[in-house]
Coordinates of C-alpha atoms in Angstrom, one line a residue:
X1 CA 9.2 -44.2 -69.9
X2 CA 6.9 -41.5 -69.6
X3 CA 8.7 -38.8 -68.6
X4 CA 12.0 -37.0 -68.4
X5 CA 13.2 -36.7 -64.7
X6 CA 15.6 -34.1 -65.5
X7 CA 13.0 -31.7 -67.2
X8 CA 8.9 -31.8 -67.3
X9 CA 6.6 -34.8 -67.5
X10 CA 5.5 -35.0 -70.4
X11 CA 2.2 -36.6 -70.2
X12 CA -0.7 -34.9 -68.7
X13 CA -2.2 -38.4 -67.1
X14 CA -4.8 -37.1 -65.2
X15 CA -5.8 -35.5 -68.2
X16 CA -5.5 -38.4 -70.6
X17 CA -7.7 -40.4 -68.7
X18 CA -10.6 -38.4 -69.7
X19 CA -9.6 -38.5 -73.4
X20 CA -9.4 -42.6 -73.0
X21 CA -12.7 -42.6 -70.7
X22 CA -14.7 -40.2 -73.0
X23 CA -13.3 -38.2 -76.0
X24 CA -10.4 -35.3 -77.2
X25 CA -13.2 -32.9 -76.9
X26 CA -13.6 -33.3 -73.2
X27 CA -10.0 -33.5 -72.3
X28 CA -9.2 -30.6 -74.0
X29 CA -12.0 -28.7 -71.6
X30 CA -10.6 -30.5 -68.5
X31 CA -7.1 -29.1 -70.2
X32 CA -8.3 -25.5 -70.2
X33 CA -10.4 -25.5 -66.8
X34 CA -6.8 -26.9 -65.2
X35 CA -5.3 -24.1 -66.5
X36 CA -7.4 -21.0 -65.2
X37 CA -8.1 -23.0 -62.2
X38 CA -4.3 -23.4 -61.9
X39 CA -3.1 -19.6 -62.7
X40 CA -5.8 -18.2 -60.4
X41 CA -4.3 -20.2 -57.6
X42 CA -0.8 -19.7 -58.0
X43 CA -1.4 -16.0 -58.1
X44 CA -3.1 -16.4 -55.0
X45 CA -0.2 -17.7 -53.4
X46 CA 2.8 -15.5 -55.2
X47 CA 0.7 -12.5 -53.5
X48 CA 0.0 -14.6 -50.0
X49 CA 4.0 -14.1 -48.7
X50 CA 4.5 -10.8 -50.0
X51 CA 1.9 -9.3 -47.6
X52 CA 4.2 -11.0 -45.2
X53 CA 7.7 -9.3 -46.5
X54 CA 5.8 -6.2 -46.6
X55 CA 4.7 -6.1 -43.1
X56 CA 8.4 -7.5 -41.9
X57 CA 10.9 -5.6 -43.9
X58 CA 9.0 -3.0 -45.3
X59 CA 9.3 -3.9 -48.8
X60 CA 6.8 -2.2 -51.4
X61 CA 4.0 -5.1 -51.2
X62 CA 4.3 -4.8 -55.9
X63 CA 7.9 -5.2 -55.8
X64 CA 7.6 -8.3 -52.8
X65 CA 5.2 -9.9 -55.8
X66 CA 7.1 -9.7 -58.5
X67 CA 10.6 -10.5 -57.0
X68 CA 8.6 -13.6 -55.7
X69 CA 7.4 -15.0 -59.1
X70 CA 10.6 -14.1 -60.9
X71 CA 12.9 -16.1 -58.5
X72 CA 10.0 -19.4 -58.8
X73 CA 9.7 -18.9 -62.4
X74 CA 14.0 -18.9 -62.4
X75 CA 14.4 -22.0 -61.0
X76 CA 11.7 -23.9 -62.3
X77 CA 12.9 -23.2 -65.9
X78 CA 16.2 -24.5 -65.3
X79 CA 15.6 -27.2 -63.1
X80 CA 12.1 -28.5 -64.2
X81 CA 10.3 -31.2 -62.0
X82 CA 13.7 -32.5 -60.6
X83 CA 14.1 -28.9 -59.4
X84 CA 10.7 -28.6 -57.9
X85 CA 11.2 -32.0 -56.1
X86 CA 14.6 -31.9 -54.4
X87 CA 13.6 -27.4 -53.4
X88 CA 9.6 -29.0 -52.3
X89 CA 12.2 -31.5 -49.7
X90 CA 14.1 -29.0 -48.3
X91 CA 11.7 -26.2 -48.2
X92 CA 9.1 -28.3 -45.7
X93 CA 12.2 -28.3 -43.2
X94 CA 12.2 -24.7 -43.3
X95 CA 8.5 -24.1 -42.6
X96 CA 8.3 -26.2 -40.2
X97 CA 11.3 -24.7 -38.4
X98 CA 9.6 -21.1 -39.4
X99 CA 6.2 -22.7 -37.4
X100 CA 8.3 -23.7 -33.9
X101 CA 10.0 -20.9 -33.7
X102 CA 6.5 -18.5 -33.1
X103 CA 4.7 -21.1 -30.9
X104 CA 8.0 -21.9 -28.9
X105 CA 8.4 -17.8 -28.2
X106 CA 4.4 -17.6 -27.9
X107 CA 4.4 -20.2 -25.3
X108 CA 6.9 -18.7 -23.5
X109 CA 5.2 -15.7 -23.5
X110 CA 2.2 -16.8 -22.8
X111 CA 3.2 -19.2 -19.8
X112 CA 2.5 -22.5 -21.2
X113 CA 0.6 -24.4 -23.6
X114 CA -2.2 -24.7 -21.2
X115 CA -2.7 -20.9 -21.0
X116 CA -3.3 -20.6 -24.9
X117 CA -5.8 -23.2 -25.1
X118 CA -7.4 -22.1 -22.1
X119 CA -7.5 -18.4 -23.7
X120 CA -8.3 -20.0 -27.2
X121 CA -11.6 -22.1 -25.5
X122 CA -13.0 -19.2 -23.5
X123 CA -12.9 -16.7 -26.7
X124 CA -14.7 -19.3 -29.0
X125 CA -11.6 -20.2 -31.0
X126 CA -12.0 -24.1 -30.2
X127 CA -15.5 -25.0 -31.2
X128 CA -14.1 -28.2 -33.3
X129 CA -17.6 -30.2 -32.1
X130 CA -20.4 -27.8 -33.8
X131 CA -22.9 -30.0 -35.3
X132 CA -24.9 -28.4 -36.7
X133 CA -26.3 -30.3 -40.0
X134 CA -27.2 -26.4 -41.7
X135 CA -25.3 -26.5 -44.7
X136 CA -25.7 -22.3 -45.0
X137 CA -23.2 -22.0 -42.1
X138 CA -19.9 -21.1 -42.9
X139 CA -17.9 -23.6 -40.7
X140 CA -19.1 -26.3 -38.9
X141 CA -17.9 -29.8 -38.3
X142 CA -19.7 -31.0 -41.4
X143 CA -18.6 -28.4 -43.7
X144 CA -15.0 -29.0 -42.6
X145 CA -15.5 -33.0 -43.1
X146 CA -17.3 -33.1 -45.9
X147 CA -16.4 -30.0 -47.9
X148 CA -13.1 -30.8 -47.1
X149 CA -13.0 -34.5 -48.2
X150 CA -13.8 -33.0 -51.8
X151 CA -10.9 -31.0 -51.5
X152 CA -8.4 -32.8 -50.7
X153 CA -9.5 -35.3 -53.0
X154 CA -9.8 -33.1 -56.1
X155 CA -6.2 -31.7 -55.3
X156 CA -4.6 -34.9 -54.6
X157 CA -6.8 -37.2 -56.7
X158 CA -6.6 -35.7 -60.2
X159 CA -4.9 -32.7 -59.9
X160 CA -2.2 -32.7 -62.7
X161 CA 0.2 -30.7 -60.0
X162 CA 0.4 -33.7 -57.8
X163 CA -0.2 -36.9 -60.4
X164 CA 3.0 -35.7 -61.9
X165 CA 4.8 -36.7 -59.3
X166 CA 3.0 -40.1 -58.5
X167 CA 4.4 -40.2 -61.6
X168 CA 7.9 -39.5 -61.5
X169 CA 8.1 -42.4 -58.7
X170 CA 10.3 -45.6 -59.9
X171 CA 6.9 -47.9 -59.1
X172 CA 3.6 -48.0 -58.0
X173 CA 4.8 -48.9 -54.1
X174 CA 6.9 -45.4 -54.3
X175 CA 4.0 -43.4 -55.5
X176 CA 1.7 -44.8 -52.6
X177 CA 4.5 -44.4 -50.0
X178 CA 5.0 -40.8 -50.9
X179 CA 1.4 -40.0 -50.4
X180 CA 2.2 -41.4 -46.9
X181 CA 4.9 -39.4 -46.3
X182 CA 3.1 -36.1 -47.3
X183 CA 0.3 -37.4 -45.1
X184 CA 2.2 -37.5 -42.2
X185 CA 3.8 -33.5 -43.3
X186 CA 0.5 -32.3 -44.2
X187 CA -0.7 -33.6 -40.5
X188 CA 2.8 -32.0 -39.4
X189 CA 2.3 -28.3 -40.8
X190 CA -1.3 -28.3 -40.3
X191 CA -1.5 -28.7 -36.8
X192 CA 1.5 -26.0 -36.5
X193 CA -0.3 -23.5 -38.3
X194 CA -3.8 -24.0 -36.5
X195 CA -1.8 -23.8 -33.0
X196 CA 0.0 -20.8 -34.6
X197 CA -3.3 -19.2 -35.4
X198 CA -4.2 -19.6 -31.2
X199 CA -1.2 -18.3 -30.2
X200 CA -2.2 -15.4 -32.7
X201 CA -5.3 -14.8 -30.4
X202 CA -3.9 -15.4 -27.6
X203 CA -1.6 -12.6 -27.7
X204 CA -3.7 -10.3 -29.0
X205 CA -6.7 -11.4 -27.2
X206 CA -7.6 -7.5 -25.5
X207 CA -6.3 -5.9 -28.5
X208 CA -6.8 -7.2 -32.1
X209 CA -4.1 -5.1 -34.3
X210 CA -6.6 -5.3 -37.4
X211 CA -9.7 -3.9 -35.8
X212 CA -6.9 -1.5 -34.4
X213 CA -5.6 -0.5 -37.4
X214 CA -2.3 -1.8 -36.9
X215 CA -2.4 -4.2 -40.5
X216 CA -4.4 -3.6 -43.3
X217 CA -5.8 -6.8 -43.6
X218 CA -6.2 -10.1 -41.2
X219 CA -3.7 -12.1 -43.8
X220 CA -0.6 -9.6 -42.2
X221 CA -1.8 -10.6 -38.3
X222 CA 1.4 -13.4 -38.1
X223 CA 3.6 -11.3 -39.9
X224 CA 3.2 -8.5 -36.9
X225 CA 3.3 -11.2 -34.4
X226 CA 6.4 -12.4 -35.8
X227 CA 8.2 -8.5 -35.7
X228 CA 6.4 -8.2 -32.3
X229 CA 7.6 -11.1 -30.1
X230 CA 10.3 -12.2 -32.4
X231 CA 12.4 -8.6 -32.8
X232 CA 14.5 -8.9 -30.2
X233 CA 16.0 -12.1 -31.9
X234 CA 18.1 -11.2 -35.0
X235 CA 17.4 -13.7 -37.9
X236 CA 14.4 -15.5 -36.4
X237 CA 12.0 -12.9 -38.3
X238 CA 13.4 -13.5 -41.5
X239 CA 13.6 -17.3 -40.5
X240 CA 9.6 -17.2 -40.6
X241 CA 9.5 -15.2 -44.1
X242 CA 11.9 -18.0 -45.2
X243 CA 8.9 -20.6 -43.9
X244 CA 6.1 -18.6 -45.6
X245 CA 8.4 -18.5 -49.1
X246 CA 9.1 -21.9 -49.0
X247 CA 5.1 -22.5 -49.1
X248 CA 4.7 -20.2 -51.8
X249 CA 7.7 -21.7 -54.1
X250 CA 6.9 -24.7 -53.7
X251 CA 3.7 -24.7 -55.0
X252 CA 4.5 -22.0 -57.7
X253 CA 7.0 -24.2 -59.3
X254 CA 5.1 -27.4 -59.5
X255 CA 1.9 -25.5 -60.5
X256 CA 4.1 -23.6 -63.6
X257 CA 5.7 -26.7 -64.1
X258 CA 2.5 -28.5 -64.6
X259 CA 1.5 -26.1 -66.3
X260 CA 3.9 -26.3 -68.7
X261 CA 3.5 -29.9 -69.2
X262 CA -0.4 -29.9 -69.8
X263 CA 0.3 -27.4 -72.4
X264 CA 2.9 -29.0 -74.5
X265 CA 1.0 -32.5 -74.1
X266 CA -2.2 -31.6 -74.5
X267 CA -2.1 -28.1 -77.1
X268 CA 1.0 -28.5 -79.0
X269 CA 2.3 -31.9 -79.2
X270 CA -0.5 -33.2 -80.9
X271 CA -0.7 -30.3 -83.7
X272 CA 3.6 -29.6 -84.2
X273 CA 5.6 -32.4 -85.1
X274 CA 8.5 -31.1 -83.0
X275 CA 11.1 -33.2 -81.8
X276 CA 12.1 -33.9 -77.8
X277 CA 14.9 -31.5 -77.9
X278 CA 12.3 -28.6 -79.3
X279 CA 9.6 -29.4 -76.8
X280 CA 12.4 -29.3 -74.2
X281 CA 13.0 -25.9 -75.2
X282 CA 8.9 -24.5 -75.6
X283 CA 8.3 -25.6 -72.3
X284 CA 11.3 -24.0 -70.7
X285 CA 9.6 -20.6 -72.7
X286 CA 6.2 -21.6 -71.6
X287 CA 7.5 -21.8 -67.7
X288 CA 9.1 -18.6 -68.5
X289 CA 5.3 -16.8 -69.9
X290 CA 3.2 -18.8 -67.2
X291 CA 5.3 -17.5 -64.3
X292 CA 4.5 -14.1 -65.7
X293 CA 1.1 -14.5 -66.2
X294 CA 1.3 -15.9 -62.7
X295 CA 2.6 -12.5 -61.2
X296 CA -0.2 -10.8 -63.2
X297 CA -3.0 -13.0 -61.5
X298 CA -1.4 -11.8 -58.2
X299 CA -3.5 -8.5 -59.1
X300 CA -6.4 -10.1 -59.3
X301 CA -6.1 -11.9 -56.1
X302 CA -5.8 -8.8 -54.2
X303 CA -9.3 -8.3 -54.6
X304 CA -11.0 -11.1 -53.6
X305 CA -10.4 -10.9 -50.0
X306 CA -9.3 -13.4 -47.2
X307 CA -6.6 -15.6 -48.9
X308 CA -7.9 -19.1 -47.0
X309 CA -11.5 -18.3 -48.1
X310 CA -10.5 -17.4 -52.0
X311 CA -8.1 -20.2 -52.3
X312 CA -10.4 -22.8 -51.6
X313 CA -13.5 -20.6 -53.5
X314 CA -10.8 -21.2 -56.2
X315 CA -10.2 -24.3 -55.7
X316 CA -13.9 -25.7 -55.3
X317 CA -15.7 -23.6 -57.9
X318 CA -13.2 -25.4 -61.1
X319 CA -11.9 -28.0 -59.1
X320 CA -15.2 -29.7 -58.1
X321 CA -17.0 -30.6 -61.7
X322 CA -13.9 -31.9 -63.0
X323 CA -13.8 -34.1 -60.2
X324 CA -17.0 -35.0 -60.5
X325 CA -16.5 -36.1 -64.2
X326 CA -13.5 -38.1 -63.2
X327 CA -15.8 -39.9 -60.5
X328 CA -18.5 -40.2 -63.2
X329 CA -16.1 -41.7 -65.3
X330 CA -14.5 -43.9 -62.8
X331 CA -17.5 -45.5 -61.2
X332 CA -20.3 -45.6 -63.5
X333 CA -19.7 -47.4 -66.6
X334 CA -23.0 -46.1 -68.1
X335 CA -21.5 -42.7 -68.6
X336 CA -20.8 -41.9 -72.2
X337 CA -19.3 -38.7 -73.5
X338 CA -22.1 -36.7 -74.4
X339 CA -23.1 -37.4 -70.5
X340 CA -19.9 -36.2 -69.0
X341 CA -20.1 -33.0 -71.4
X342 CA -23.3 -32.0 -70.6
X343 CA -22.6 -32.2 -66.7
X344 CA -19.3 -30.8 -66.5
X345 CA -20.7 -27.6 -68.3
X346 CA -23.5 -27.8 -66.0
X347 CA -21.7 -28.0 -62.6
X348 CA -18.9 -25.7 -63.7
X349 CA -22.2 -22.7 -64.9
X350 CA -23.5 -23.8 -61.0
X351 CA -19.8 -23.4 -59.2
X352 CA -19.3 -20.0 -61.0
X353 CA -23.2 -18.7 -60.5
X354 CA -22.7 -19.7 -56.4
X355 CA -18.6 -18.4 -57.0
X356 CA -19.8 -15.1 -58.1
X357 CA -22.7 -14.4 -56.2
X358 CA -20.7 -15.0 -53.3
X359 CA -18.0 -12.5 -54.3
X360 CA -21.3 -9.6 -55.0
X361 CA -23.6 -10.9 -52.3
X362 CA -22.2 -10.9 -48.9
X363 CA -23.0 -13.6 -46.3
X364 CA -25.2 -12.8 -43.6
X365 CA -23.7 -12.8 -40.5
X366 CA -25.8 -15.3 -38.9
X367 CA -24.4 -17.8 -41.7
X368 CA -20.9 -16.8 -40.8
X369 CA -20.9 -15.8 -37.0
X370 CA -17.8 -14.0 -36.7
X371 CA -16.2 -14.0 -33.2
X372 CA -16.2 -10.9 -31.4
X373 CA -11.9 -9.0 -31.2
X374 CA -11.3 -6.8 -28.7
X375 CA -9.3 -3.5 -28.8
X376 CA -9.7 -2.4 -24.8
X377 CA -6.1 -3.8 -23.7
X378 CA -4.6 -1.5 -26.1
X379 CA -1.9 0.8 -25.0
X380 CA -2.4 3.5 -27.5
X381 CA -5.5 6.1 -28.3
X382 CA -8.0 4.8 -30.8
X383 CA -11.5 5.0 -31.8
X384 CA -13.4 2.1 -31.2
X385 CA -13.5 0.3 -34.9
X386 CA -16.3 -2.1 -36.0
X387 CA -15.5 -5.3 -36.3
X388 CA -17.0 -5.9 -40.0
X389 CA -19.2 -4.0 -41.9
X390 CA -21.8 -6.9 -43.0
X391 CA -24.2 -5.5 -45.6
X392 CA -27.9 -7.5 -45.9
X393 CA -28.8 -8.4 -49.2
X394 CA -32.5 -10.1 -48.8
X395 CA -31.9 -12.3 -52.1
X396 CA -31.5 -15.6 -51.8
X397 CA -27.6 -15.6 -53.3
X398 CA -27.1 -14.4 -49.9
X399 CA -27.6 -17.8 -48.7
X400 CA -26.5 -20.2 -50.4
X401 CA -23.3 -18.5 -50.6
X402 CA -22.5 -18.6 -47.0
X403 CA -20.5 -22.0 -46.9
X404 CA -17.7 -21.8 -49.8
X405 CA -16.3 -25.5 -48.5
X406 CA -19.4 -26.3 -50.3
X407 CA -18.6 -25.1 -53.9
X408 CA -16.6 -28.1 -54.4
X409 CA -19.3 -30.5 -53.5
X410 CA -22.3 -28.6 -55.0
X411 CA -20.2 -29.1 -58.6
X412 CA -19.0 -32.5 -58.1
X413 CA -22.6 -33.7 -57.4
X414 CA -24.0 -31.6 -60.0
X415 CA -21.9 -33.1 -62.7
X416 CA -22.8 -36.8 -61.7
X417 CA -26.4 -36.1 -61.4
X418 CA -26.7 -34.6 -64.6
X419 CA -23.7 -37.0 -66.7
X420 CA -26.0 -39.7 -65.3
X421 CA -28.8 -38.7 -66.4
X422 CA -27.7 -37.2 -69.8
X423 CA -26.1 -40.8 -70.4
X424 CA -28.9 -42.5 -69.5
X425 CA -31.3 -41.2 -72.1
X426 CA -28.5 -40.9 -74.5
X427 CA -27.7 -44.9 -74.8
X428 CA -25.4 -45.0 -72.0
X429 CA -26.3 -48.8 -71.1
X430 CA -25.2 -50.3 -74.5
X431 CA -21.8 -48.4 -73.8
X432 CA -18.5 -51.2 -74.4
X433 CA -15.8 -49.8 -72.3
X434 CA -11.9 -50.6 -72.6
X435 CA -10.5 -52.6 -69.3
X436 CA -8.9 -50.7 -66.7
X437 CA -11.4 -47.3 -66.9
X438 CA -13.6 -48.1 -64.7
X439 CA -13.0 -49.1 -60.6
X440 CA -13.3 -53.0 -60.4
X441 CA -13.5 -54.5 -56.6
X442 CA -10.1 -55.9 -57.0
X443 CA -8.7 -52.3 -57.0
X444 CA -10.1 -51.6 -53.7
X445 CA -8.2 -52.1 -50.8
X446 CA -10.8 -53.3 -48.4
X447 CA -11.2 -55.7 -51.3
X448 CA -7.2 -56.9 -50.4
X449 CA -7.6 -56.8 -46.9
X450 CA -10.3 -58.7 -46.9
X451 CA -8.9 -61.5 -49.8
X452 CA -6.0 -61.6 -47.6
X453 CA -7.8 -62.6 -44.7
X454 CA -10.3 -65.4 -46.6
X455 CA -6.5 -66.5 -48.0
X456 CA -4.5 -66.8 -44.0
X457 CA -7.5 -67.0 -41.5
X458 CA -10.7 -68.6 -43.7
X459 CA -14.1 -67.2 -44.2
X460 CA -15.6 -68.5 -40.7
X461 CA -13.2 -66.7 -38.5
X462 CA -13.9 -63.3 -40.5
X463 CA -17.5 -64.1 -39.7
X464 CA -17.4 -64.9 -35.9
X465 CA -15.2 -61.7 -35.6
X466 CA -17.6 -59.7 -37.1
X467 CA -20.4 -61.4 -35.5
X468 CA -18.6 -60.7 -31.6
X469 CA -17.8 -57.1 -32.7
X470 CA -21.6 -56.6 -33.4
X471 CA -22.7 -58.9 -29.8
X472 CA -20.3 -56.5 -28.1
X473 CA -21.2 -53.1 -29.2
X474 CA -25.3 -54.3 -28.5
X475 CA -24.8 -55.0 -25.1
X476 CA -22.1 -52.3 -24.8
X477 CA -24.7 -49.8 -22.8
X478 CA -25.7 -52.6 -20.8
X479 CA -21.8 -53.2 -20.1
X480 CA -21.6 -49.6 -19.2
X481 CA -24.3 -49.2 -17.1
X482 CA -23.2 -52.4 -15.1

C-alpha cells in the first residue's frame, strides 16, 4: 500500500524510522547525508566503466561519462523502480557471462587453473590468512572481516537504495528470500572478479602494463587484458564492456531512483500539498536533475584515486554514523534524540577528519605494503618506472589513515559511544518508547530456532546436546593426539 510498483516508492522507510525512533530533525539530516553519500557514489560508478570503453574502443573517456548517465537516467525516468528491477535481473546474467569469458581465455592461456594460483601464491597475491590484529594496516584478515561486516551492513541494512526493494516485495517471506538470492549472486560475482583479478597478474606477472606505461591508471588493467587476449574474438570484448555497464546501470538507476523517492517523501511531500499524479511527475523531473548531477560528480571522482579504495572511503566515511544511529536507535532504548544528534554530528566530523586526512596525508608504505610488479618480461624498450611514489608525512594523520575499511566502523562506534552517553546525562532512562522500535528477543532468529526446538525436542535434549558438543571439543586434542 506503500508504494507504486509501476513508478517510485514512495516512502523513504529507512528514513522514517529515525523520525518514529527520534524526531523530523534527525531524519531530515539522515535525508541529506543519504543524499551526498548517495551522489558521490553513483558518480563513482558512472566514471568506473567509462575508463573501460575508453581503453576498449577508444572513446573520449568525457563523452564515455556522459553517454553513460544519460542512457541510466533515460530509463530510470520512464520505467521507475519496476524498470530498475526487471534491467538489475537481466543485467547480472550479463556480468557474469562478461566474468567467464576472461577467466575461461585466461585459463587457457595460462595452462590451467592450477598455474594461476600457483603464479598468484608465489607473487603475494593470496595472503587471505594475515593476522595481524594492527588496525593501521591497510588489508588484513581483520580489516576485511570486520570493516567489511559494517559495510555490508550499512549498504544492505538501512540503505534507502536496497530497503526499497525489501519493500516492493508482496510479503515479508519475499523480502528475506531475495536477500538470499542476492547472497548467493554477490557470492557468484565476487569470487569471479577476485579470480579475474589473478588471472590479471598472472598474465602480466614479468610485465605490469601500468608501471609500463601501457594504461594510465590500475582501474584500465582488465580493460587491456580484455583487448589483449580477447581481440582475436569478435564481440567477446564488447561482451565484457556490456558486463562492466550492466554494474554501473544497475546501480545508477536504483541509486537516482532512490534518490528520487527520499526527496519527494522526505523534502516536498510534507511542505506541497500535491496530488499522486503531480508527485509522479516531480520525481520523473527530479530523476531527470539527479542523473545529471550524477554525471557531474563523475568529475569529482576522477580525483580521488583508486575506484575500490574511494568507493568504500565513500561509503564508510557517511555511511558508518548513520548506521551507527540506526543501531543506537535499535538496541538501546535509553537513547533519546538529543543523544542520537549529538553522536551522529560527532562521528560524521570524525569520518570526514580521518576521510580527508587520508585524501592529503598519504599512507606510509609500511601501513599499506604494496606488492612489488615487474616490467623485465616486457618485449618493448622502457625505462625502468617506480612502482609508487610514497611521500612521508611524519604527522600522525598518516596513520590512522592507512586502513579506510575502518572509516565505517570508527563512525559507527563513535556515534553509539557518544548518543549513549549524551542520552544518558540527558534523561535517557525515563524515555517511554512506542512498541516495535526497538529489537525484542522474539525478533531474533536464534531466538526462533531455539523456541522451535524447546517446542519439537524439549529443553533437556537442547541441554545434553550442548553439554556433548562442549565434552567433545575438551577432549578433542586428547582425541587427536590418540
Amino acid at each position: 500500500d506503500n508504494f507504486s510498483p509501476q513508478w517510485v516508492v514512495f516512502d523513504s522507510v529507512s528514513l522514517q524510522y529515525l523520525e518514529m525512533r527520534f524526531d523530523k530533525a534527525i531524519r531530515l539530516f539522515g535525508t541529506v547525508l543519504f543524499i551526498i553519500q548517495t551522489l558521490l557514489y553513483t558518480g563513482l560508478v558512472i566514471y568506473a566503466p567509462a575508463l573501460a570503453l575508453n581503453q576498449v574502443s577508444g572513446i573520449h573517456l568525457w563523452g564515455a561519462v556522459i553517454s553513460t548517465g544519460v542512457v541510466c537516467t533515460f530509463y530510470c525516468t520512464l520505467g521507475g523502480l519496476k524498470a530498475v528491477v526487471w534491467t538489475d535481473a537481466f543485467q547480472v546474467v550479463i556480468m557474469v557471462a562478461g566474468f567467464l569469458a576472461v577467466i575461461i581465455q585466461s585459463v587457457l592461456l595460462q595452462g590451467g587453473v592450477s598455474i594461476i594460483i600457483s603464479d598468484s601464491a608465489q607473487g603475494g597475491r593470496l595472503n587471505i590468512w594475515d593476522f595481524d590484529p594492527n588496525p593501521l594496516r591497510r588489508h588484513t584478515f581483520w580489516t576485511v572481516i570486520i570493516g567489511g561486516a559494517f559495510l555490508w551492513t550499512s549498504a544492505y541494512g538501512i540503505n534507502q537504495t536496497q530497503v526499497q526493494r525489501y519493500v516492493s516485495c508482496k510479503s515479508l517471506f519475499h523480502a528475506k528470500m531475495s536477500l538470499y538470492v542476492n547472497l548467493v549472486s554477490l557470492w557468484t560475482i565476487n569470487l569471479c572478479s577476485i579470480f579475474c583479478g589473478l588471472c590479471l597478474y598472472s598474465v602480466y606477472k614479468n610485465c605490469d602494463p601500468w608501471t609500463a606505461k601501457r594504461v594510465n591508471t590500475q582501474d584500465q588493467l582488465m580493460p587491456y587484458l580484455v583487448l589483449d587476449i580477447l581481440r582475436a574474438y569478435p564481440g567477446i570484448p564488447g561482451l565484457f564492456v556490456a558486463a562492466v555497464y550492466s554494474g554501473t546501470l544497475s546501480t545508477v538507476s536504483s541509486s537516482v531512483n532512490a534518490l528520487a523517492a527520499v526527496t519527494v517523501t522526505d523534502l516536498i511531500r510534507p511542505y506541497f500539498s500535491f496530488s499522486e499524479q503531480q508527485l509522479i511527475w516531480t520525481s520523473k523531473g527530479l530523476s531527470i536533475f539527479y542523473g545529471a548531477l550524477c554525471i557531474g560528480m563523475a568529475g569529482l571522482a576522477s580525483l580521488m584515486g583508486g575506484l575500490l579504495q574511494a568507493a568504500i572511503s565513500i561509503f564508510g566515511t557517511i555511511g558508518g554514523p548513520v548506521l551507527g544511529l540506526f543501531v543506537l536507535g535499535i538496541l538501546f532504548p535509553c537513547a533519546n534524540s538529543k543523544g542520537g544528534l549529538a553522536g551522529l554530528v560527532s562521528g560524521l566530523a570524525i569520518s570526514l577528519w580521518v576521510c580527508i586526512g587520508a585524501q592529503v596525508y598519504h599512507p606510509l608504505p609500511a601501513n599499506t605494503r604494496p606488492l612489488t610488479l615487474k616490467t623485465h618480461g616486457c618485449n618493448f624498450t622502457i625505462a625502468e618506472a617506480a612502482l609508487t611514489n610514497w611521500t612521508r608525512y611524519p604527522t600522525q594523520a598518516s596513520y590512522i589513515t592507512s586502513a579506510h575499511l575502518y572509516f565505517c566502523p570508527v563512525g559507527t562506534l563513535v556515534v553509539i559511544a557518544v548518543g549513549l552517553a549524551v542520552s544518558l546525562l540527558s534523561g535517557g532512562r525515563t524515555l517511554k518508547l512506542q512498541p516495535g522500535l526497538t529489537v525484542v528477543k522474539e525478533d531474533l532468529t536464534c531466538y526462533k530456532l531455539y523456541k522451535t526446538l524447546k517446542q519439537k525436542v524439549g529443553v533437556k535434549f537442547i541441554f545434553y546436546l550442548c553439554l556433548c558438543y562442549n565434552f567433545c571439543m575438551l577432549f578433542y586434542p586428547y582425541f587427536q593426539k590418540w
